[in-house]
């Protein structure tokens, strides 16, 4: 009877816990002027869609809907500001 | 009949969307050697407990249980490494 | 004789220290396949140009040249992958 | 005549650019009440000391001196607030 745990998928190693999506809910009601930075997280084996976390000008963090065309404008404006 | 939306709580402004907790689930099964960086997010009006997001050595992000004494050791070790 | 320090500029408050650019140097030699997440930081009074910090698939962080058109393609690809 | 570039050190792969420290300067004059989140980045082959990046309550980011004992208290307070 083997007690070896199942082989870890993809790029996981012992001690990685169980990576997952960070964003339980998203919004598309965030305004460009209120955003201080935007983190774009790539889709992975453990979270099949890209994630977008904005840090607001009050320091709070919020998950933005990556399908909302809004963020493309936001990133474009950030590069051109 | 006033159509003015309810006054925004605390430090929110127009265009901040609805900030919330980022971590839908947490783990305490992450090992120090696998952590590349750790983000400690303070509790706020919109997320009543502190949050802890680890970036692993494979670039993935994972929510760590802030109550697990583990993270205190992790932060201590990071400062002493 | 007033010992009051000079008024703090813009949106700084007592205890904010002296915010500044994070990225002392940047590179444009990072490949899309090696990027796990990308943080886009808006220009501000304290850092006049936008900043781009990539987290790689080995967990390391690196400042990326925001002028390199490559990164607009990377962000676009992240959302279409 | 081999044009092969020198072998990449440690955990670098093709396309990782040249990782380095993010924080050109640090401060120890940031107050706990002004901090919204704190990122603790582990020392690595490419940046020999741990780095501490605070996001302030105005959304700005600032590098904090990891040797200033203040930050151990800050992290402790974050978890007990």
PDB file of C-alpha atoms in Angstrom:
ATOM      1  CA  UNK A   1       0.000   0.000   0.000  1.00  0.00           C
ATOM      2  CA  UNK A   2       1.832   3.164  -1.127  1.00  0.00           C
ATOM      3  CA  UNK A   3       1.511   6.232   1.060  1.00  0.00           C
ATOM      4  CA  UNK A   4       3.303   8.391  -1.488  1.00  0.00           C
ATOM      5  CA  UNK A   5       1.049  11.353  -2.290  1.00  0.00           C
ATOM      6  CA  UNK A   6      -0.006  11.799  -5.903  1.00  0.00           C
ATOM      7  CA  UNK A   7       2.739  13.406  -8.087  1.00  0.00           C
ATOM      8  CA  UNK A   8       2.521  17.219  -7.981  1.00  0.00           C
ATOM      9  CA  UNK A   9       1.122  18.735 -11.194  1.00  0.00           C
ATOM     10  CA  UNK A  10       3.060  21.049 -13.523  1.00  0.00           C
ATOM     11  CA  UNK A  11       5.526  23.349 -11.807  1.00  0.00           C
ATOM     12  CA  UNK A  12       4.480  22.749  -8.201  1.00  0.00           C
ATOM     13  CA  UNK A  13       7.006  21.563  -5.643  1.00  0.00           C
ATOM     14  CA  UNK A  14       6.719  20.197  -2.114  1.00  0.00           C
ATOM     15  CA  UNK A  15       5.667  23.073   0.145  1.00  0.00           C
ATOM     16  CA  UNK A  16       3.796  25.101  -2.476  1.00  0.00           C
ATOM     17  CA  UNK A  17       0.416  24.562  -0.820  1.00  0.00           C
ATOM     18  CA  UNK A  18      -2.519  24.726  -3.260  1.00  0.00           C
ATOM     19  CA  UNK A  19      -2.224  27.818  -5.457  1.00  0.00           C
ATOM     20  CA  UNK A  20      -5.560  29.194  -6.634  1.00  0.00           C
ATOM     21  CA  UNK A  21      -7.244  32.325  -8.036  1.00  0.00           C
ATOM     22  CA  UNK A  22      -6.907  35.378  -5.790  1.00  0.00           C
ATOM     23  CA  UNK A  23      -9.981  37.222  -6.993  1.00  0.00           C
ATOM     24  CA  UNK A  24     -13.294  35.841  -5.592  1.00  0.00           C
ATOM     25  CA  UNK A  25     -15.172  38.731  -7.219  1.00  0.00           C
ATOM     26  CA  UNK A  26     -14.324  41.461  -9.676  1.00  0.00           C
ATOM     27  CA  UNK A  27     -15.627  44.894 -10.535  1.00  0.00           C
ATOM     28  CA  UNK A  28     -15.532  47.000 -13.677  1.00  0.00           C
ATOM     29  CA  UNK A  29     -16.627  50.150 -11.848  1.00  0.00           C
ATOM     30  CA  UNK A  30     -13.144  51.506 -11.088  1.00  0.00           C
ATOM     31  CA  UNK A  31     -12.065  54.849 -12.548  1.00  0.00           C
ATOM     32  CA  UNK A  32      -8.631  55.478 -14.077  1.00  0.00           C
ATOM     33  CA  UNK A  33      -8.056  58.562 -11.926  1.00  0.00           C
ATOM     34  CA  UNK A  34      -8.466  56.472  -8.776  1.00  0.00           C
ATOM     35  CA  UNK A  35      -5.846  53.849  -9.734  1.00  0.00           C
ATOM     36  CA  UNK A  36      -2.287  54.060  -8.435  1.00  0.00           C
ATOM     37  CA  UNK A  37      -0.991  50.737  -9.797  1.00  0.00           C
ATOM     38  CA  UNK A  38      -2.325  47.682 -11.580  1.00  0.00           C
ATOM     39  CA  UNK A  39      -1.068  44.135 -11.271  1.00  0.00           C
ATOM     40  CA  UNK A  40      -1.695  41.842 -14.235  1.00  0.00           C
ATOM     41  CA  UNK A  41      -1.410  38.156 -13.228  1.00  0.00           C
ATOM     42  CA  UNK A  42      -1.132  35.572 -15.970  1.00  0.00           C
ATOM     43  CA  UNK A  43      -3.500  32.597 -16.239  1.00  0.00           C
ATOM     44  CA  UNK A  44      -1.953  29.360 -14.909  1.00  0.00           C
ATOM     45  CA  UNK A  45      -2.783  25.698 -14.279  1.00  0.00           C
ATOM     46  CA  UNK A  46      -4.284  26.778 -10.949  1.00  0.00           C
ATOM     47  CA  UNK A  47      -6.236  29.817 -12.102  1.00  0.00           C
ATOM     48  CA  UNK A  48      -7.415  29.498 -15.705  1.00  0.00           C
ATOM     49  CA  UNK A  49      -8.051  33.195 -16.364  1.00  0.00           C
ATOM     50  CA  UNK A  50      -5.784  36.253 -16.085  1.00  0.00           C
ATOM     51  CA  UNK A  51      -6.339  38.366 -12.953  1.00  0.00           C
ATOM     52  CA  UNK A  52      -6.151  42.096 -12.507  1.00  0.00           C
ATOM     53  CA  UNK A  53      -5.589  43.672  -9.097  1.00  0.00           C
ATOM     54  CA  UNK A  54      -5.708  47.478  -8.842  1.00  0.00           C
ATOM     55  CA  UNK A  55      -4.197  49.398  -5.925  1.00  0.00           C
ATOM     56  CA  UNK A  56      -6.313  52.513  -5.434  1.00  0.00           C
ATOM     57  CA  UNK A  57      -5.226  56.003  -4.382  1.00  0.00           C
ATOM     58  CA  UNK A  58      -6.378  55.177  -0.840  1.00  0.00           C
ATOM     59  CA  UNK A  59      -4.048  52.164  -0.724  1.00  0.00           C
ATOM     60  CA  UNK A  60      -6.865  49.619  -0.936  1.00  0.00           C
ATOM     61  CA  UNK A  61      -6.688  46.703  -3.386  1.00  0.00           C
ATOM     62  CA  UNK A  62      -9.505  45.608  -5.641  1.00  0.00           C
ATOM     63  CA  UNK A  63      -9.962  42.915  -8.281  1.00  0.00           C
ATOM     64  CA  UNK A  64     -10.886  44.366 -11.662  1.00  0.00           C
ATOM     65  CA  UNK A  65     -12.776  42.395 -14.310  1.00  0.00           C
ATOM     66  CA  UNK A  66     -10.144  41.459 -16.924  1.00  0.00           C
ATOM     67  CA  UNK A  67     -12.865  41.158 -19.591  1.00  0.00           C
ATOM     68  CA  UNK A  68     -13.940  44.752 -19.090  1.00  0.00           C
ATOM     69  CA  UNK A  69     -12.359  46.736 -21.920  1.00  0.00           C
ATOM     70  CA  UNK A  70     -11.804  49.358 -19.245  1.00  0.00           C
ATOM     71  CA  UNK A  71      -8.485  47.915 -18.148  1.00  0.00           C
ATOM     72  CA  UNK A  72      -7.011  48.059 -21.685  1.00  0.00           C
ATOM     73  CA  UNK A  73      -7.697  51.807 -21.677  1.00  0.00           C
ATOM     74  CA  UNK A  74      -6.282  52.070 -18.159  1.00  0.00           C
ATOM     75  CA  UNK A  75      -3.018  50.360 -19.072  1.00  0.00           C
ATOM     76  CA  UNK A  76      -2.769  52.357 -22.297  1.00  0.00           C
ATOM     77  CA  UNK A  77      -3.291  55.620 -20.362  1.00  0.00           C
ATOM     78  CA  UNK A  78      -0.760  54.588 -17.728  1.00  0.00           C
ATOM     79  CA  UNK A  79       1.859  54.126 -20.423  1.00  0.00           C
ATOM     80  CA  UNK A  80       1.003  57.406 -22.076  1.00  0.00           C
ATOM     81  CA  UNK A  81       0.612  59.514 -18.907  1.00  0.00           C
TER      82      UNK A  81
ATOM     83  CA  UNK B   1     -37.178  61.805  -4.281  1.00  0.00           C
ATOM     84  CA  UNK B   2     -33.369  61.991  -4.037  1.00  0.00           C
ATOM     85  CA  UNK B   3     -31.395  60.052  -6.584  1.00  0.00           C
ATOM     86  CA  UNK B   4     -28.140  60.873  -4.826  1.00  0.00           C
ATOM     87  CA  UNK B   5     -26.428  57.567  -4.013  1.00  0.00           C
ATOM     88  CA  UNK B   6     -25.770  56.870  -0.336  1.00  0.00           C
ATOM     89  CA  UNK B   7     -22.667  58.730   0.947  1.00  0.00           C
ATOM     90  CA  UNK B   8     -19.522  56.644   0.407  1.00  0.00           C
ATOM     91  CA  UNK B   9     -18.148  55.102   3.616  1.00  0.00           C
ATOM     92  CA  UNK B  10     -14.766  55.991   5.147  1.00  0.00           C
ATOM     93  CA  UNK B  11     -12.020  56.776   2.643  1.00  0.00           C
ATOM     94  CA  UNK B  12     -13.806  55.671  -0.524  1.00  0.00           C
ATOM     95  CA  UNK B  13     -14.246  58.074  -3.408  1.00  0.00           C
ATOM     96  CA  UNK B  14     -16.311  58.040  -6.589  1.00  0.00           C
ATOM     97  CA  UNK B  15     -14.798  55.447  -8.913  1.00  0.00           C
ATOM     98  CA  UNK B  16     -13.351  53.170  -6.240  1.00  0.00           C
ATOM     99  CA  UNK B  17     -15.736  50.309  -7.032  1.00  0.00           C
ATOM    100  CA  UNK B  18     -16.396  48.025  -4.049  1.00  0.00           C
ATOM    101  CA  UNK B  19     -13.129  47.028  -2.387  1.00  0.00           C
ATOM    102  CA  UNK B  20     -13.208  43.633  -0.703  1.00  0.00           C
ATOM    103  CA  UNK B  21     -10.973  40.825   0.600  1.00  0.00           C
ATOM    104  CA  UNK B  22      -8.670  39.333  -2.044  1.00  0.00           C
ATOM    105  CA  UNK B  23      -8.239  35.926  -0.434  1.00  0.00           C
ATOM    106  CA  UNK B  24     -11.251  33.569  -0.881  1.00  0.00           C
ATOM    107  CA  UNK B  25      -9.277  30.742   0.734  1.00  0.00           C
ATOM    108  CA  UNK B  26      -5.987  30.452   2.549  1.00  0.00           C
ATOM    109  CA  UNK B  27      -3.460  27.743   3.236  1.00  0.00           C
ATOM    110  CA  UNK B  28      -0.911  27.182   5.980  1.00  0.00           C
ATOM    111  CA  UNK B  29       0.905  24.453   4.049  1.00  0.00           C
ATOM    112  CA  UNK B  30       3.493  26.684   2.389  1.00  0.00           C
ATOM    113  CA  UNK B  31       7.207  26.182   3.137  1.00  0.00           C
ATOM    114  CA  UNK B  32       9.668  29.011   3.794  1.00  0.00           C
ATOM    115  CA  UNK B  33      12.098  27.717   1.181  1.00  0.00           C
ATOM    116  CA  UNK B  34       9.429  28.025  -1.506  1.00  0.00           C
ATOM    117  CA  UNK B  35       8.587  31.675  -0.809  1.00  0.00           C
ATOM    118  CA  UNK B  36      10.123  34.457  -2.871  1.00  0.00           C
ATOM    119  CA  UNK B  37       8.139  37.365  -1.393  1.00  0.00           C
ATOM    120  CA  UNK B  38       5.294  37.956   1.001  1.00  0.00           C
ATOM    121  CA  UNK B  39       2.745  40.743   0.888  1.00  0.00           C
ATOM    122  CA  UNK B  40       1.130  41.726   4.182  1.00  0.00           C
ATOM    123  CA  UNK B  41      -2.137  43.657   3.613  1.00  0.00           C
ATOM    124  CA  UNK B  42      -3.639  45.508   6.545  1.00  0.00           C
ATOM    125  CA  UNK B  43      -7.232  44.977   7.689  1.00  0.00           C
ATOM    126  CA  UNK B  44      -9.608  47.721   6.496  1.00  0.00           C
ATOM    127  CA  UNK B  45     -13.278  48.713   6.539  1.00  0.00           C
ATOM    128  CA  UNK B  46     -13.764  46.465   3.502  1.00  0.00           C
ATOM    129  CA  UNK B  47     -11.770  43.441   4.638  1.00  0.00           C
ATOM    130  CA  UNK B  48     -11.831  43.043   8.430  1.00  0.00           C
ATOM    131  CA  UNK B  49      -8.776  40.778   8.736  1.00  0.00           C
ATOM    132  CA  UNK B  50      -5.158  41.194   7.570  1.00  0.00           C
ATOM    133  CA  UNK B  51      -4.287  39.272   4.401  1.00  0.00           C
ATOM    134  CA  UNK B  52      -1.080  37.531   3.450  1.00  0.00           C
ATOM    135  CA  UNK B  53      -0.206  36.802  -0.181  1.00  0.00           C
ATOM    136  CA  UNK B  54       2.955  34.804  -0.897  1.00  0.00           C
ATOM    137  CA  UNK B  55       4.680  34.780  -4.288  1.00  0.00           C
ATOM    138  CA  UNK B  56       6.285  31.364  -4.697  1.00  0.00           C
ATOM    139  CA  UNK B  57       9.561  30.444  -6.393  1.00  0.00           C
ATOM    140  CA  UNK B  58       7.553  29.413  -9.468  1.00  0.00           C
ATOM    141  CA  UNK B  59       6.003  32.884  -9.694  1.00  0.00           C
ATOM    142  CA  UNK B  60       2.553  31.718  -8.553  1.00  0.00           C
ATOM    143  CA  UNK B  61       0.661  33.636  -5.854  1.00  0.00           C
ATOM    144  CA  UNK B  62      -1.081  32.037  -2.917  1.00  0.00           C
ATOM    145  CA  UNK B  63      -3.044  33.308   0.082  1.00  0.00           C
ATOM    146  CA  UNK B  64      -1.477  32.237   3.373  1.00  0.00           C
ATOM    147  CA  UNK B  65      -3.460  31.913   6.610  1.00  0.00           C
ATOM    148  CA  UNK B  66      -2.514  34.990   8.675  1.00  0.00           C
ATOM    149  CA  UNK B  67      -3.438  33.134  11.867  1.00  0.00           C
ATOM    150  CA  UNK B  68      -0.936  30.375  11.161  1.00  0.00           C
ATOM    151  CA  UNK B  69       2.100  31.123  13.319  1.00  0.00           C
ATOM    152  CA  UNK B  70       4.046  29.959  10.280  1.00  0.00           C
ATOM    153  CA  UNK B  71       4.078  33.368   8.667  1.00  0.00           C
ATOM    154  CA  UNK B  72       5.645  35.047  11.753  1.00  0.00           C
ATOM    155  CA  UNK B  73       8.566  32.622  11.426  1.00  0.00           C
ATOM    156  CA  UNK B  74       8.682  33.239   7.679  1.00  0.00           C
ATOM    157  CA  UNK B  75       8.896  37.014   8.068  1.00  0.00           C
ATOM    158  CA  UNK B  76      11.425  36.684  10.872  1.00  0.00           C
ATOM    159  CA  UNK B  77      13.576  34.368   8.716  1.00  0.00           C
ATOM    160  CA  UNK B  78      13.276  36.693   5.733  1.00  0.00           C
ATOM    161  CA  UNK B  79      14.656  39.547   7.823  1.00  0.00           C
ATOM    162  CA  UNK B  80      17.458  37.423   9.183  1.00  0.00           C
ATOM    163  CA  UNK B  81      18.407  35.625   5.935  1.00  0.00           C
TER     164      UNK B  81
ATOM    165  CA  UNK C   1      10.180  81.587  15.319  1.00  0.00           C
ATOM    166  CA  UNK C   2       8.254  78.842  13.480  1.00  0.00           C
ATOM    167  CA  UNK C   3       9.753  75.401  13.505  1.00  0.00           C
ATOM    168  CA  UNK C   4       6.983  74.098  11.290  1.00  0.00           C
ATOM    169  CA  UNK C   5       8.563  72.079   8.443  1.00  0.00           C
ATOM    170  CA  UNK C   6       7.720  73.131   4.893  1.00  0.00           C
ATOM    171  CA  UNK C   7       4.151  72.141   3.885  1.00  0.00           C
ATOM    172  CA  UNK C   8       4.082  68.608   2.419  1.00  0.00           C
ATOM    173  CA  UNK C   9       3.595  68.561  -1.375  1.00  0.00           C
ATOM    174  CA  UNK C  10       0.529  67.089  -3.131  1.00  0.00           C
ATOM    175  CA  UNK C  11      -1.015  64.101  -1.417  1.00  0.00           C
ATOM    176  CA  UNK C  12       1.724  63.418   1.130  1.00  0.00           C
ATOM    177  CA  UNK C  13       0.922  63.281   4.818  1.00  0.00           C
ATOM    178  CA  UNK C  14       3.030  63.255   7.977  1.00  0.00           C
ATOM    179  CA  UNK C  15       4.756  59.860   8.158  1.00  0.00           C
ATOM    180  CA  UNK C  16       4.894  59.176   4.428  1.00  0.00           C
ATOM    181  CA  UNK C  17       8.696  59.411   4.275  1.00  0.00           C
ATOM    182  CA  UNK C  18      10.009  60.474   0.847  1.00  0.00           C
ATOM    183  CA  UNK C  19       8.375  58.410  -1.892  1.00  0.00           C
ATOM    184  CA  UNK C  20      10.540  57.905  -4.981  1.00  0.00           C
ATOM    185  CA  UNK C  21      10.980  55.723  -8.068  1.00  0.00           C
ATOM    186  CA  UNK C  22      11.453  52.036  -7.275  1.00  0.00           C
ATOM    187  CA  UNK C  23      13.356  51.127 -10.411  1.00  0.00           C
ATOM    188  CA  UNK C  24      17.034  52.220 -10.430  1.00  0.00           C
ATOM    189  CA  UNK C  25      17.591  50.393 -13.726  1.00  0.00           C
ATOM    190  CA  UNK C  26      15.369  48.681 -16.246  1.00  0.00           C
ATOM    191  CA  UNK C  27      15.754  45.989 -18.854  1.00  0.00           C
ATOM    192  CA  UNK C  28      13.940  45.230 -22.086  1.00  0.00           C
ATOM    193  CA  UNK C  29      15.419  41.738 -22.389  1.00  0.00           C
ATOM    194  CA  UNK C  30      12.695  39.819 -20.576  1.00  0.00           C
ATOM    195  CA  UNK C  31      10.646  37.235 -22.501  1.00  0.00           C
ATOM    196  CA  UNK C  32       6.865  36.871 -22.317  1.00  0.00           C
ATOM    197  CA  UNK C  33       7.091  33.167 -21.488  1.00  0.00           C
ATOM    198  CA  UNK C  34       9.169  33.950 -18.404  1.00  0.00           C
ATOM    199  CA  UNK C  35       6.710  36.458 -16.905  1.00  0.00           C
ATOM    200  CA  UNK C  36       4.252  35.367 -14.221  1.00  0.00           C
ATOM    201  CA  UNK C  37       2.813  38.796 -13.401  1.00  0.00           C
ATOM    202  CA  UNK C  38       3.416  42.420 -14.308  1.00  0.00           C
ATOM    203  CA  UNK C  39       2.833  45.429 -12.094  1.00  0.00           C
ATOM    204  CA  UNK C  40       2.188  48.745 -13.862  1.00  0.00           C
ATOM    205  CA  UNK C  41       2.795  51.714 -11.500  1.00  0.00           C
ATOM    206  CA  UNK C  42       1.468  55.087 -12.538  1.00  0.00           C
ATOM    207  CA  UNK C  43       3.686  58.166 -12.782  1.00  0.00           C
ATOM    208  CA  UNK C  44       3.336  60.488  -9.779  1.00  0.00           C
ATOM    209  CA  UNK C  45       4.733  63.713  -8.317  1.00  0.00           C
ATOM    210  CA  UNK C  46       7.547  61.612  -6.813  1.00  0.00           C
ATOM    211  CA  UNK C  47       8.369  59.449  -9.838  1.00  0.00           C
ATOM    212  CA  UNK C  48       7.661  61.225 -13.132  1.00  0.00           C
ATOM    213  CA  UNK C  49       7.488  58.132 -15.363  1.00  0.00           C
ATOM    214  CA  UNK C  50       5.334  54.983 -15.177  1.00  0.00           C
ATOM    215  CA  UNK C  51       7.156  51.940 -13.770  1.00  0.00           C
ATOM    216  CA  UNK C  52       6.839  48.311 -14.782  1.00  0.00           C
ATOM    217  CA  UNK C  53       7.864  45.515 -12.399  1.00  0.00           C
ATOM    218  CA  UNK C  54       7.705  41.937 -13.683  1.00  0.00           C
ATOM    219  CA  UNK C  55       7.612  38.896 -11.396  1.00  0.00           C
ATOM    220  CA  UNK C  56       9.351  36.069 -13.229  1.00  0.00           C
ATOM    221  CA  UNK C  57       8.568  32.346 -13.195  1.00  0.00           C
ATOM    222  CA  UNK C  58      11.383  31.885 -10.661  1.00  0.00           C
ATOM    223  CA  UNK C  59       9.724  34.368  -8.292  1.00  0.00           C
ATOM    224  CA  UNK C  60      12.334  37.086  -8.866  1.00  0.00           C
ATOM    225  CA  UNK C  61      11.276  40.676  -9.568  1.00  0.00           C
ATOM    226  CA  UNK C  62      12.758  42.831 -12.291  1.00  0.00           C
ATOM    227  CA  UNK C  63      12.176  46.388 -13.504  1.00  0.00           C
ATOM    228  CA  UNK C  64      11.194  46.457 -17.139  1.00  0.00           C
ATOM    229  CA  UNK C  65      11.605  49.396 -19.524  1.00  0.00           C
ATOM    230  CA  UNK C  66       8.119  50.913 -19.924  1.00  0.00           C
ATOM    231  CA  UNK C  67       9.158  52.526 -23.202  1.00  0.00           C
ATOM    232  CA  UNK C  68       9.959  49.187 -24.777  1.00  0.00           C
ATOM    233  CA  UNK C  69       6.870  48.573 -26.920  1.00  0.00           C
ATOM    234  CA  UNK C  70       7.363  44.915 -26.076  1.00  0.00           C
ATOM    235  CA  UNK C  71       5.440  45.377 -22.844  1.00  0.00           C
ATOM    236  CA  UNK C  72       2.293  46.590 -24.492  1.00  0.00           C
ATOM    237  CA  UNK C  73       2.354  43.361 -26.507  1.00  0.00           C
ATOM    238  CA  UNK C  74       3.050  41.348 -23.336  1.00  0.00           C
ATOM    239  CA  UNK C  75       0.066  42.826 -21.520  1.00  0.00           C
ATOM    240  CA  UNK C  76      -2.083  42.272 -24.596  1.00  0.00           C
ATOM    241  CA  UNK C  77      -0.919  38.623 -24.812  1.00  0.00           C
ATOM    242  CA  UNK C  78      -1.527  38.072 -21.114  1.00  0.00           C
ATOM    243  CA  UNK C  79      -5.145  38.967 -21.615  1.00  0.00           C
ATOM    244  CA  UNK C  80      -5.566  36.918 -24.757  1.00  0.00           C
ATOM    245  CA  UNK C  81      -3.756  33.780 -23.457  1.00  0.00           C
TER     246      UNK C  81
ATOM    247  CA  UNK D   1      34.598  29.202 -31.956  1.00  0.00           C
ATOM    248  CA  UNK D   2      31.675  28.945 -29.501  1.00  0.00           C
ATOM    249  CA  UNK D   3      29.253  31.805 -29.436  1.00  0.00           C
ATOM    250  CA  UNK D   4      27.371  30.226 -26.581  1.00  0.00           C
ATOM    251  CA  UNK D   5      26.903  32.873 -23.870  1.00  0.00           C
ATOM    252  CA  UNK D   6      28.215  32.081 -20.401  1.00  0.00           C
ATOM    253  CA  UNK D   7      25.962  29.587 -18.519  1.00  0.00           C
ATOM    254  CA  UNK D   8      23.187  31.430 -16.623  1.00  0.00           C
ATOM    255  CA  UNK D   9      23.748  31.505 -12.856  1.00  0.00           C
ATOM    256  CA  UNK D  10      21.491  29.801 -10.308  1.00  0.00           C
ATOM    257  CA  UNK D  11      17.807  29.748 -11.225  1.00  0.00           C
ATOM    258  CA  UNK D  12      17.926  32.109 -14.202  1.00  0.00           C
ATOM    259  CA  UNK D  13      16.626  30.986 -17.585  1.00  0.00           C
ATOM    260  CA  UNK D  14      16.882  32.423 -21.084  1.00  0.00           C
ATOM    261  CA  UNK D  15      14.731  35.551 -21.198  1.00  0.00           C
ATOM    262  CA  UNK D  16      15.005  36.486 -17.521  1.00  0.00           C
ATOM    263  CA  UNK D  17      16.992  39.665 -18.238  1.00  0.00           C
ATOM    264  CA  UNK D  18      19.260  40.710 -15.353  1.00  0.00           C
ATOM    265  CA  UNK D  19      17.321  40.677 -12.088  1.00  0.00           C
ATOM    266  CA  UNK D  20      18.559  43.175  -9.512  1.00  0.00           C
ATOM    267  CA  UNK D  21      17.551  45.036  -6.328  1.00  0.00           C
ATOM    268  CA  UNK D  22      14.414  47.146  -6.720  1.00  0.00           C
ATOM    269  CA  UNK D  23      15.184  49.632  -3.972  1.00  0.00           C
ATOM    270  CA  UNK D  24      17.833  52.275  -4.887  1.00  0.00           C
ATOM    271  CA  UNK D  25      17.207  54.064  -1.590  1.00  0.00           C
ATOM    272  CA  UNK D  26      15.292  53.310   1.566  1.00  0.00           C
ATOM    273  CA  UNK D  27      13.692  55.308   4.335  1.00  0.00           C
ATOM    274  CA  UNK D  28      12.935  54.524   7.944  1.00  0.00           C
ATOM    275  CA  UNK D  29      10.664  57.549   8.354  1.00  0.00           C
ATOM    276  CA  UNK D  30       7.343  55.924   7.449  1.00  0.00           C
ATOM    277  CA  UNK D  31       4.600  55.688  10.094  1.00  0.00           C
ATOM    278  CA  UNK D  32       2.544  52.579  10.780  1.00  0.00           C
ATOM    279  CA  UNK D  33      -0.733  54.480  10.412  1.00  0.00           C
ATOM    280  CA  UNK D  34       0.209  55.499   6.874  1.00  0.00           C
ATOM    281  CA  UNK D  35       0.914  51.951   5.630  1.00  0.00           C
ATOM    282  CA  UNK D  36      -1.733  50.023   3.715  1.00  0.00           C
ATOM    283  CA  UNK D  37       0.396  46.986   2.795  1.00  0.00           C
ATOM    284  CA  UNK D  38       3.989  45.844   3.060  1.00  0.00           C
ATOM    285  CA  UNK D  39       5.841  43.575   0.659  1.00  0.00           C
ATOM    286  CA  UNK D  40       8.774  41.625   2.078  1.00  0.00           C
ATOM    287  CA  UNK D  41      11.087  40.388  -0.707  1.00  0.00           C
ATOM    288  CA  UNK D  42      13.611  37.724   0.149  1.00  0.00           C
ATOM    289  CA  UNK D  43      17.337  38.159  -0.486  1.00  0.00           C
ATOM    290  CA  UNK D  44      18.522  36.324  -3.616  1.00  0.00           C
ATOM    291  CA  UNK D  45      21.620  35.766  -5.756  1.00  0.00           C
ATOM    292  CA  UNK D  46      20.776  39.033  -7.526  1.00  0.00           C
ATOM    293  CA  UNK D  47      19.946  41.185  -4.510  1.00  0.00           C
ATOM    294  CA  UNK D  48      21.869  40.115  -1.414  1.00  0.00           C
ATOM    295  CA  UNK D  49      19.610  41.773   1.184  1.00  0.00           C
ATOM    296  CA  UNK D  50      15.872  41.466   1.887  1.00  0.00           C
ATOM    297  CA  UNK D  51      13.766  44.341   0.521  1.00  0.00           C
ATOM    298  CA  UNK D  52      10.727  45.960   2.027  1.00  0.00           C
ATOM    299  CA  UNK D  53       8.277  47.917  -0.143  1.00  0.00           C
ATOM    300  CA  UNK D  54       5.396  49.706   1.587  1.00  0.00           C
ATOM    301  CA  UNK D  55       2.245  50.816  -0.206  1.00  0.00           C
ATOM    302  CA  UNK D  56       1.008  53.940   1.554  1.00  0.00           C
ATOM    303  CA  UNK D  57      -2.570  55.104   2.174  1.00  0.00           C
ATOM    304  CA  UNK D  58      -2.221  57.410  -0.831  1.00  0.00           C
ATOM    305  CA  UNK D  59      -1.365  54.453  -3.090  1.00  0.00           C
ATOM    306  CA  UNK D  60       2.302  55.446  -3.445  1.00  0.00           C
ATOM    307  CA  UNK D  61       5.051  52.862  -2.988  1.00  0.00           C
ATOM    308  CA  UNK D  62       8.185  53.433  -0.958  1.00  0.00           C
ATOM    309  CA  UNK D  63      11.237  51.342  -0.119  1.00  0.00           C
ATOM    310  CA  UNK D  64      11.647  50.932   3.594  1.00  0.00           C
ATOM    311  CA  UNK D  65      14.879  50.157   5.450  1.00  0.00           C
ATOM    312  CA  UNK D  66      14.681  46.462   6.396  1.00  0.00           C
ATOM    313  CA  UNK D  67      17.262  46.974   9.155  1.00  0.00           C
ATOM    314  CA  UNK D  68      15.086  49.512  10.921  1.00  0.00           C
ATOM    315  CA  UNK D  69      13.611  47.439  13.756  1.00  0.00           C
ATOM    316  CA  UNK D  70      10.489  49.543  13.292  1.00  0.00           C
ATOM    317  CA  UNK D  71       9.316  47.256  10.520  1.00  0.00           C
ATOM    318  CA  UNK D  72       9.284  44.160  12.642  1.00  0.00           C
ATOM    319  CA  UNK D  73       6.954  46.051  14.985  1.00  0.00           C
ATOM    320  CA  UNK D  74       4.856  47.222  12.022  1.00  0.00           C
ATOM    321  CA  UNK D  75       4.365  43.689  10.745  1.00  0.00           C
ATOM    322  CA  UNK D  76       3.583  42.511  14.254  1.00  0.00           C
ATOM    323  CA  UNK D  77       1.007  45.328  14.666  1.00  0.00           C
ATOM    324  CA  UNK D  78      -0.536  44.585  11.276  1.00  0.00           C
ATOM    325  CA  UNK D  79      -1.317  41.091  12.462  1.00  0.00           C
ATOM    326  CA  UNK D  80      -2.588  42.144  15.813  1.00  0.00           C
ATOM    327  CA  UNK D  81      -4.740  45.062  14.555  1.00  0.00           C
TER     328      UNK D  81
END
